[in-house]
Amino acid sequence: GAVVSQHPSWVICKSGTSVKIECRSLDFQATTMFWYRQFPKQSLMLMATSNEGSKATYEQGVEKDKFLINHASLTLSTLTVTSAHPEDSSFYICSANARTNQPQHFGDGTRLSIL
Amino acid sequence: EDKVVQSPLSLVVHEGDTVTLNCSYEVTNFRSLLWYKQEKKAPTFLFMLTSSGIEKKSGRLSSILDKKELFSILNITATQTGDSAIYLCAVGTSSGGYQKVTFGTGTKLQVIP
């Protein structure tokens, strides 16, 4: 149980393109979904927390207009990197949990490369 | 600011060795401490600890939490090459209904034959 699916796995696109990443909880309803970014050889950095039906809570230093998060249902959250630039290239990972204080379960991540 | 510090940063051992990974933390509104294993993709969940002194065990892996001294250890006995990975410690906090997890930088474990 507790499977989280993330799509796509890898994206390569030109600078200026907007990229949408989907995160789905397959066998449970996720009250909260989390979006992380991980640079090479570094740990996960929380970008934002989203609850179904409400606005995401962004961590300090994360641009809300750059990283649009939508949590439209209890099983789907999306992260859109708008007008992506090479410095946005990174590994983006989502996670979800069914209830507060339960372990987060992670998707397989999306490797984003902006040329 | 919440902090989670792991040590060592990197470790190389031979198959069959026992290793202990450390995690210390300074956070506000502690709820839980979690251990994850990260290989090539995203982290996979190992343990969640909420109470001091109660060991959690899964096969050759075990973990324990000390809430007084604010640390946890992850033990791996009889290591195998498949244990090679980055082990992440994370601390969950909660304030005003808002939950957050802060990750440490990880310990990179390499097990050589």
PDB file of C-alpha atoms in Angstrom:
ATOM      1  CA  GLY A   1       0.000   0.000   0.000  1.00  0.00           C
ATOM      2  CA  ALA A   2       0.810   3.719   0.067  1.00  0.00           C
ATOM      3  CA  VAL A   3       1.977   4.082  -3.511  1.00  0.00           C
ATOM      4  CA  VAL A   4       2.726   7.500  -4.922  1.00  0.00           C
ATOM      5  CA  SER A   5       3.162   7.902  -8.655  1.00  0.00           C
ATOM      6  CA  GLN A   6       4.993  10.830 -10.211  1.00  0.00           C
ATOM      7  CA  HIS A   7       4.990  11.712 -13.887  1.00  0.00           C
ATOM      8  CA  PRO A   8       6.993  12.343 -15.979  1.00  0.00           C
ATOM      9  CA  SER A   9      10.247  10.740 -14.799  1.00  0.00           C
ATOM     10  CA  TRP A  10      12.476  12.913 -16.947  1.00  0.00           C
ATOM     11  CA  VAL A  11      11.925  16.115 -18.863  1.00  0.00           C
ATOM     12  CA  ILE A  12      14.339  17.901 -21.167  1.00  0.00           C
ATOM     13  CA  CYS A  13      13.109  21.150 -22.650  1.00  0.00           C
ATOM     14  CA  LYS A  14      14.179  24.553 -23.882  1.00  0.00           C
ATOM     15  CA  SER A  15      14.530  27.606 -21.721  1.00  0.00           C
ATOM     16  CA  GLY A  16      11.273  29.533 -21.402  1.00  0.00           C
ATOM     17  CA  THR A  17       9.059  26.451 -21.491  1.00  0.00           C
ATOM     18  CA  SER A  18       6.586  25.728 -18.705  1.00  0.00           C
ATOM     19  CA  VAL A  19       6.689  22.205 -17.342  1.00  0.00           C
ATOM     20  CA  LYS A  20       3.963  20.417 -15.407  1.00  0.00           C
ATOM     21  CA  ILE A  21       4.731  17.541 -13.041  1.00  0.00           C
ATOM     22  CA  GLU A  22       1.968  15.333 -11.667  1.00  0.00           C
ATOM     23  CA  CYS A  23       1.887  13.526  -8.350  1.00  0.00           C
ATOM     24  CA  ARG A  24      -0.799  10.948  -7.646  1.00  0.00           C
ATOM     25  CA  SER A  25      -1.559   8.823  -4.622  1.00  0.00           C
ATOM     26  CA  LEU A  26      -2.693   5.538  -6.133  1.00  0.00           C
ATOM     27  CA  ASP A  27      -4.161   3.585  -3.248  1.00  0.00           C
ATOM     28  CA  PHE A  28      -4.950   6.171  -0.606  1.00  0.00           C
ATOM     29  CA  GLN A  29      -6.383   9.633  -0.259  1.00  0.00           C
ATOM     30  CA  ALA A  30      -3.696  12.174   0.461  1.00  0.00           C
ATOM     31  CA  THR A  31      -4.812  15.008   2.660  1.00  0.00           C
ATOM     32  CA  THR A  32      -1.419  16.637   2.240  1.00  0.00           C
ATOM     33  CA  MET A  33       1.133  16.509  -0.526  1.00  0.00           C
ATOM     34  CA  PHE A  34       4.650  17.864  -0.386  1.00  0.00           C
ATOM     35  CA  TRP A  35       7.001  19.056  -3.101  1.00  0.00           C
ATOM     36  CA  TYR A  36      10.758  18.818  -2.665  1.00  0.00           C
ATOM     37  CA  ARG A  37      13.752  19.770  -4.729  1.00  0.00           C
ATOM     38  CA  GLN A  38      17.047  17.951  -4.540  1.00  0.00           C
ATOM     39  CA  PHE A  39      20.349  19.164  -5.967  1.00  0.00           C
ATOM     40  CA  PRO A  40      23.172  16.696  -6.661  1.00  0.00           C
ATOM     41  CA  LYS A  41      24.736  15.344  -3.490  1.00  0.00           C
ATOM     42  CA  GLN A  42      22.403  17.389  -1.325  1.00  0.00           C
ATOM     43  CA  SER A  43      19.398  16.517   0.756  1.00  0.00           C
ATOM     44  CA  LEU A  44      15.765  17.180   0.000  1.00  0.00           C
ATOM     45  CA  MET A  45      14.642  20.762   0.366  1.00  0.00           C
ATOM     46  CA  LEU A  46      10.952  21.290   1.003  1.00  0.00           C
ATOM     47  CA  MET A  47       9.476  23.723  -1.483  1.00  0.00           C
ATOM     48  CA  ALA A  48       5.822  23.733  -0.505  1.00  0.00           C
ATOM     49  CA  THR A  49       3.058  21.877   1.246  1.00  0.00           C
ATOM     50  CA  SER A  50      -0.366  21.581  -0.305  1.00  0.00           C
ATOM     51  CA  ASN A  51      -3.679  20.543   1.129  1.00  0.00           C
ATOM     52  CA  GLU A  52      -6.555  19.517  -1.088  1.00  0.00           C
ATOM     53  CA  GLY A  53      -8.774  22.434  -2.004  1.00  0.00           C
ATOM     54  CA  SER A  54      -6.630  25.150  -0.477  1.00  0.00           C
ATOM     55  CA  LYS A  55      -3.641  27.246  -1.457  1.00  0.00           C
ATOM     56  CA  ALA A  56      -0.203  25.764  -1.038  1.00  0.00           C
ATOM     57  CA  THR A  57       2.094  26.926   1.739  1.00  0.00           C
ATOM     58  CA  TYR A  58       5.469  27.829   0.302  1.00  0.00           C
ATOM     59  CA  GLU A  59       8.772  27.705   2.151  1.00  0.00           C
ATOM     60  CA  GLN A  60      10.811  30.837   2.494  1.00  0.00           C
ATOM     61  CA  GLY A  61      12.703  31.679  -0.661  1.00  0.00           C
ATOM     62  CA  VAL A  62      10.489  29.674  -3.006  1.00  0.00           C
ATOM     63  CA  GLU A  63       8.801  31.840  -5.647  1.00  0.00           C
ATOM     64  CA  LYS A  64       5.065  31.216  -5.701  1.00  0.00           C
ATOM     65  CA  ASP A  65       4.642  32.594  -9.198  1.00  0.00           C
ATOM     66  CA  LYS A  66       7.479  30.472 -10.494  1.00  0.00           C
ATOM     67  CA  PHE A  67       6.388  27.180  -8.962  1.00  0.00           C
ATOM     68  CA  LEU A  68       2.625  26.873  -9.241  1.00  0.00           C
ATOM     69  CA  ILE A  69       1.070  24.145  -7.156  1.00  0.00           C
ATOM     70  CA  ASN A  70      -2.445  22.865  -7.569  1.00  0.00           C
ATOM     71  CA  HIS A  71      -3.987  20.195  -5.338  1.00  0.00           C
ATOM     72  CA  ALA A  72      -7.280  19.661  -7.105  1.00  0.00           C
ATOM     73  CA  SER A  73      -8.290  16.390  -5.518  1.00  0.00           C
ATOM     74  CA  LEU A  74      -7.327  14.036  -2.706  1.00  0.00           C
ATOM     75  CA  THR A  75      -5.244  11.973  -5.114  1.00  0.00           C
ATOM     76  CA  LEU A  76      -3.628  14.539  -7.396  1.00  0.00           C
ATOM     77  CA  SER A  77      -1.280  17.465  -6.988  1.00  0.00           C
ATOM     78  CA  THR A  78       0.582  19.219  -9.775  1.00  0.00           C
ATOM     79  CA  LEU A  79       3.690  21.382  -9.804  1.00  0.00           C
ATOM     80  CA  THR A  80       4.150  23.693 -12.776  1.00  0.00           C
ATOM     81  CA  VAL A  81       7.546  25.275 -13.279  1.00  0.00           C
ATOM     82  CA  THR A  82       6.705  28.376 -15.276  1.00  0.00           C
ATOM     83  CA  SER A  83       9.094  29.824 -17.852  1.00  0.00           C
ATOM     84  CA  ALA A  84      11.798  27.400 -16.776  1.00  0.00           C
ATOM     85  CA  HIS A  85      15.454  28.404 -17.028  1.00  0.00           C
ATOM     86  CA  PRO A  86      18.642  26.337 -16.728  1.00  0.00           C
ATOM     87  CA  GLU A  87      18.956  27.177 -13.022  1.00  0.00           C
ATOM     88  CA  ASP A  88      15.627  25.400 -12.467  1.00  0.00           C
ATOM     89  CA  SER A  89      17.205  22.131 -13.572  1.00  0.00           C
ATOM     90  CA  SER A  90      16.977  19.764 -10.646  1.00  0.00           C
ATOM     91  CA  PHE A  91      15.377  16.619  -9.270  1.00  0.00           C
ATOM     92  CA  TYR A  92      11.830  17.313  -8.090  1.00  0.00           C
ATOM     93  CA  ILE A  93      10.151  14.832  -5.756  1.00  0.00           C
ATOM     94  CA  CYS A  94       6.642  14.744  -4.385  1.00  0.00           C
ATOM     95  CA  SER A  95       5.372  12.923  -1.352  1.00  0.00           C
ATOM     96  CA  ALA A  96       2.036  12.363   0.299  1.00  0.00           C
ATOM     97  CA  ASN A  97       0.542  11.101   3.492  1.00  0.00           C
ATOM     98  CA  ALA A  98      -2.931  10.017   4.354  1.00  0.00           C
ATOM     99  CA  ARG A  99      -3.066  11.630   7.769  1.00  0.00           C
ATOM    100  CA  THR A 100      -1.077  14.167   9.696  1.00  0.00           C
ATOM    101  CA  ASN A 101       1.925  12.642  11.483  1.00  0.00           C
ATOM    102  CA  GLN A 102       1.909   9.570   9.290  1.00  0.00           C
ATOM    103  CA  PRO A 103       5.033   8.823   7.228  1.00  0.00           C
ATOM    104  CA  GLN A 104       5.287  10.498   3.881  1.00  0.00           C
ATOM    105  CA  HIS A 105       5.536   8.199   0.892  1.00  0.00           C
ATOM    106  CA  PHE A 106       7.508   9.446  -2.062  1.00  0.00           C
ATOM    107  CA  GLY A 107       7.052   9.355  -5.782  1.00  0.00           C
ATOM    108  CA  ASP A 108      10.004   8.326  -7.931  1.00  0.00           C
ATOM    109  CA  GLY A 109      10.890  11.909  -8.733  1.00  0.00           C
ATOM    110  CA  THR A 110      11.184  13.946 -11.917  1.00  0.00           C
ATOM    111  CA  ARG A 111      14.529  14.920 -13.334  1.00  0.00           C
ATOM    112  CA  LEU A 112      14.134  18.289 -15.042  1.00  0.00           C
ATOM    113  CA  SER A 113      16.811  19.490 -17.447  1.00  0.00           C
ATOM    114  CA  ILE A 114      16.419  22.919 -19.011  1.00  0.00           C
ATOM    115  CA  LEU A 115      18.655  23.650 -21.985  1.00  0.00           C
TER     116      LEU A 115
ATOM    117  CA  GLU B   1      15.072  27.306  12.388  1.00  0.00           C
ATOM    118  CA  ASP B   2      14.678  23.527  12.587  1.00  0.00           C
ATOM    119  CA  LYS B   3      17.924  21.576  12.164  1.00  0.00           C
ATOM    120  CA  VAL B   4      18.668  17.929  11.489  1.00  0.00           C
ATOM    121  CA  VAL B   5      22.299  16.831  11.438  1.00  0.00           C
ATOM    122  CA  GLN B   6      23.513  13.437  10.317  1.00  0.00           C
ATOM    123  CA  SER B   7      26.878  11.815  10.804  1.00  0.00           C
ATOM    124  CA  PRO B   8      29.019  10.566   9.318  1.00  0.00           C
ATOM    125  CA  LEU B   9      28.491  12.168   5.931  1.00  0.00           C
ATOM    126  CA  SER B  10      29.970   9.186   4.192  1.00  0.00           C
ATOM    127  CA  LEU B  11      30.989   5.691   5.191  1.00  0.00           C
ATOM    128  CA  VAL B  12      32.680   2.796   3.411  1.00  0.00           C
ATOM    129  CA  VAL B  13      32.524  -0.671   4.977  1.00  0.00           C
ATOM    130  CA  HIS B  14      33.038  -4.275   3.974  1.00  0.00           C
ATOM    131  CA  GLU B  15      30.225  -6.760   3.599  1.00  0.00           C
ATOM    132  CA  GLY B  16      29.337  -8.309   6.930  1.00  0.00           C
ATOM    133  CA  ASP B  17      30.281  -5.247   8.958  1.00  0.00           C
ATOM    134  CA  THR B  18      27.843  -3.564  11.335  1.00  0.00           C
ATOM    135  CA  VAL B  19      27.268   0.166  10.925  1.00  0.00           C
ATOM    136  CA  THR B  20      25.647   2.828  13.077  1.00  0.00           C
ATOM    137  CA  LEU B  21      24.319   6.005  11.535  1.00  0.00           C
ATOM    138  CA  ASN B  22      23.610   9.017  13.698  1.00  0.00           C
ATOM    139  CA  CYS B  23      20.987  11.726  13.582  1.00  0.00           C
ATOM    140  CA  SER B  24      20.652  14.657  15.960  1.00  0.00           C
ATOM    141  CA  TYR B  25      18.038  17.363  15.812  1.00  0.00           C
ATOM    142  CA  GLU B  26      16.921  20.725  17.140  1.00  0.00           C
ATOM    143  CA  VAL B  27      13.337  21.464  16.235  1.00  0.00           C
ATOM    144  CA  THR B  28      10.218  23.103  17.583  1.00  0.00           C
ATOM    145  CA  ASN B  29       7.086  21.011  18.133  1.00  0.00           C
ATOM    146  CA  PHE B  30       8.628  17.591  17.529  1.00  0.00           C
ATOM    147  CA  ARG B  31       6.213  14.929  16.320  1.00  0.00           C
ATOM    148  CA  SER B  32       8.261  12.111  14.846  1.00  0.00           C
ATOM    149  CA  LEU B  33      11.626  11.062  13.503  1.00  0.00           C
ATOM    150  CA  LEU B  34      11.801   9.153  10.258  1.00  0.00           C
ATOM    151  CA  TRP B  35      14.499   7.201   8.464  1.00  0.00           C
ATOM    152  CA  TYR B  36      14.513   6.774   4.693  1.00  0.00           C
ATOM    153  CA  LYS B  37      16.774   4.941   2.256  1.00  0.00           C
ATOM    154  CA  GLN B  38      17.519   6.638  -1.055  1.00  0.00           C
ATOM    155  CA  GLU B  39      19.110   4.770  -3.889  1.00  0.00           C
ATOM    156  CA  LYS B  40      18.817   6.072  -7.434  1.00  0.00           C
ATOM    157  CA  LYS B  41      15.369   7.546  -7.207  1.00  0.00           C
ATOM    158  CA  ALA B  42      13.186   8.854  -4.422  1.00  0.00           C
ATOM    159  CA  PRO B  43      13.466   7.844  -0.762  1.00  0.00           C
ATOM    160  CA  THR B  44      11.812   4.717   0.554  1.00  0.00           C
ATOM    161  CA  PHE B  45      10.442   4.689   4.068  1.00  0.00           C
ATOM    162  CA  LEU B  46      12.237   2.637   6.717  1.00  0.00           C
ATOM    163  CA  PHE B  47      11.079   3.648  10.196  1.00  0.00           C
ATOM    164  CA  MET B  48       9.036   6.213  12.037  1.00  0.00           C
ATOM    165  CA  LEU B  49       9.858   6.797  15.690  1.00  0.00           C
ATOM    166  CA  THR B  50       7.773   8.784  18.116  1.00  0.00           C
ATOM    167  CA  SER B  51       8.649   7.402  21.549  1.00  0.00           C
ATOM    168  CA  SER B  52      11.976   7.298  23.340  1.00  0.00           C
ATOM    169  CA  GLY B  53      13.699   4.017  24.047  1.00  0.00           C
ATOM    170  CA  ILE B  54      11.526   1.756  21.931  1.00  0.00           C
ATOM    171  CA  GLU B  55      13.562  -0.024  19.291  1.00  0.00           C
ATOM    172  CA  LYS B  56      12.044  -0.557  15.891  1.00  0.00           C
ATOM    173  CA  LYS B  57      13.389  -3.484  13.921  1.00  0.00           C
ATOM    174  CA  SER B  58      13.077  -4.720  10.381  1.00  0.00           C
ATOM    175  CA  GLY B  59      15.361  -7.567   9.415  1.00  0.00           C
ATOM    176  CA  ARG B  60      18.947  -6.403   9.767  1.00  0.00           C
ATOM    177  CA  LEU B  61      17.930  -2.791  10.332  1.00  0.00           C
ATOM    178  CA  SER B  62      16.963  -1.302  13.652  1.00  0.00           C
ATOM    179  CA  SER B  63      16.514   2.176  15.037  1.00  0.00           C
ATOM    180  CA  ILE B  64      15.953   3.875  18.346  1.00  0.00           C
ATOM    181  CA  LEU B  65      15.103   7.392  19.458  1.00  0.00           C
ATOM    182  CA  ASP B  66      16.273   9.386  22.483  1.00  0.00           C
ATOM    183  CA  LYS B  67      13.982  12.391  22.906  1.00  0.00           C
ATOM    184  CA  LYS B  68      15.876  13.662  25.926  1.00  0.00           C
ATOM    185  CA  GLU B  69      19.202  13.849  24.129  1.00  0.00           C
ATOM    186  CA  LEU B  70      17.535  14.658  20.786  1.00  0.00           C
ATOM    187  CA  PHE B  71      19.083  11.974  18.638  1.00  0.00           C
ATOM    188  CA  SER B  72      18.427   8.720  16.889  1.00  0.00           C
ATOM    189  CA  ILE B  73      20.597   5.934  15.535  1.00  0.00           C
ATOM    190  CA  LEU B  74      20.063   3.550  12.664  1.00  0.00           C
ATOM    191  CA  ASN B  75      21.904   0.237  12.916  1.00  0.00           C
ATOM    192  CA  ILE B  76      22.542  -2.116  10.058  1.00  0.00           C
ATOM    193  CA  THR B  77      24.029  -5.514  10.923  1.00  0.00           C
ATOM    194  CA  ALA B  78      25.715  -7.953   8.548  1.00  0.00           C
ATOM    195  CA  THR B  79      25.787  -5.335   5.798  1.00  0.00           C
ATOM    196  CA  GLN B  80      25.340  -6.361   2.169  1.00  0.00           C
ATOM    197  CA  THR B  81      26.222  -4.551  -1.053  1.00  0.00           C
ATOM    198  CA  GLY B  82      22.508  -3.905  -1.531  1.00  0.00           C
ATOM    199  CA  ASP B  83      22.581  -1.714   1.563  1.00  0.00           C
ATOM    200  CA  SER B  84      24.669   0.824  -0.337  1.00  0.00           C
ATOM    201  CA  ALA B  85      22.558   3.973  -0.470  1.00  0.00           C
ATOM    202  CA  ILE B  86      22.062   7.370   1.091  1.00  0.00           C
ATOM    203  CA  TYR B  87      20.254   7.132   4.416  1.00  0.00           C
ATOM    204  CA  LEU B  88      18.160  10.156   5.242  1.00  0.00           C
ATOM    205  CA  CYS B  89      16.940  11.170   8.665  1.00  0.00           C
ATOM    206  CA  ALA B  90      13.941  13.486   8.834  1.00  0.00           C
ATOM    207  CA  VAL B  91      12.070  15.092  11.691  1.00  0.00           C
ATOM    208  CA  GLY B  92       8.375  15.834  11.508  1.00  0.00           C
ATOM    209  CA  THR B  93       6.966  18.834  13.320  1.00  0.00           C
ATOM    210  CA  SER B  94       3.517  20.264  13.620  1.00  0.00           C
ATOM    211  CA  SER B  95       2.320  23.745  14.485  1.00  0.00           C
ATOM    212  CA  GLY B  96      -1.182  25.121  14.200  1.00  0.00           C
ATOM    213  CA  GLY B  97      -2.255  22.220  12.021  1.00  0.00           C
ATOM    214  CA  TYR B  98       0.620  22.772   9.623  1.00  0.00           C
ATOM    215  CA  GLN B  99       2.915  19.787   9.327  1.00  0.00           C
ATOM    216  CA  LYS B 100       6.457  19.906   8.065  1.00  0.00           C
ATOM    217  CA  VAL B 101       9.337  17.497   7.653  1.00  0.00           C
ATOM    218  CA  THR B 102      12.950  18.644   7.788  1.00  0.00           C
ATOM    219  CA  PHE B 103      15.564  16.370   6.250  1.00  0.00           C
ATOM    220  CA  GLY B 104      19.187  15.954   7.218  1.00  0.00           C
ATOM    221  CA  THR B 105      21.899  15.939   4.566  1.00  0.00           C
ATOM    222  CA  GLY B 106      22.094  12.171   4.638  1.00  0.00           C
ATOM    223  CA  THR B 107      24.796   9.578   5.217  1.00  0.00           C
ATOM    224  CA  LYS B 108      26.170   7.939   2.114  1.00  0.00           C
ATOM    225  CA  LEU B 109      26.904   4.292   2.849  1.00  0.00           C
ATOM    226  CA  GLN B 110      28.978   2.193   0.509  1.00  0.00           C
ATOM    227  CA  VAL B 111      29.317  -1.519   1.209  1.00  0.00           C
ATOM    228  CA  ILE B 112      32.126  -3.201  -0.688  1.00  0.00           C
ATOM    229  CA  PRO B 113      32.426  -6.955  -1.232  1.00  0.00           C
TER     230      PRO B 113
END
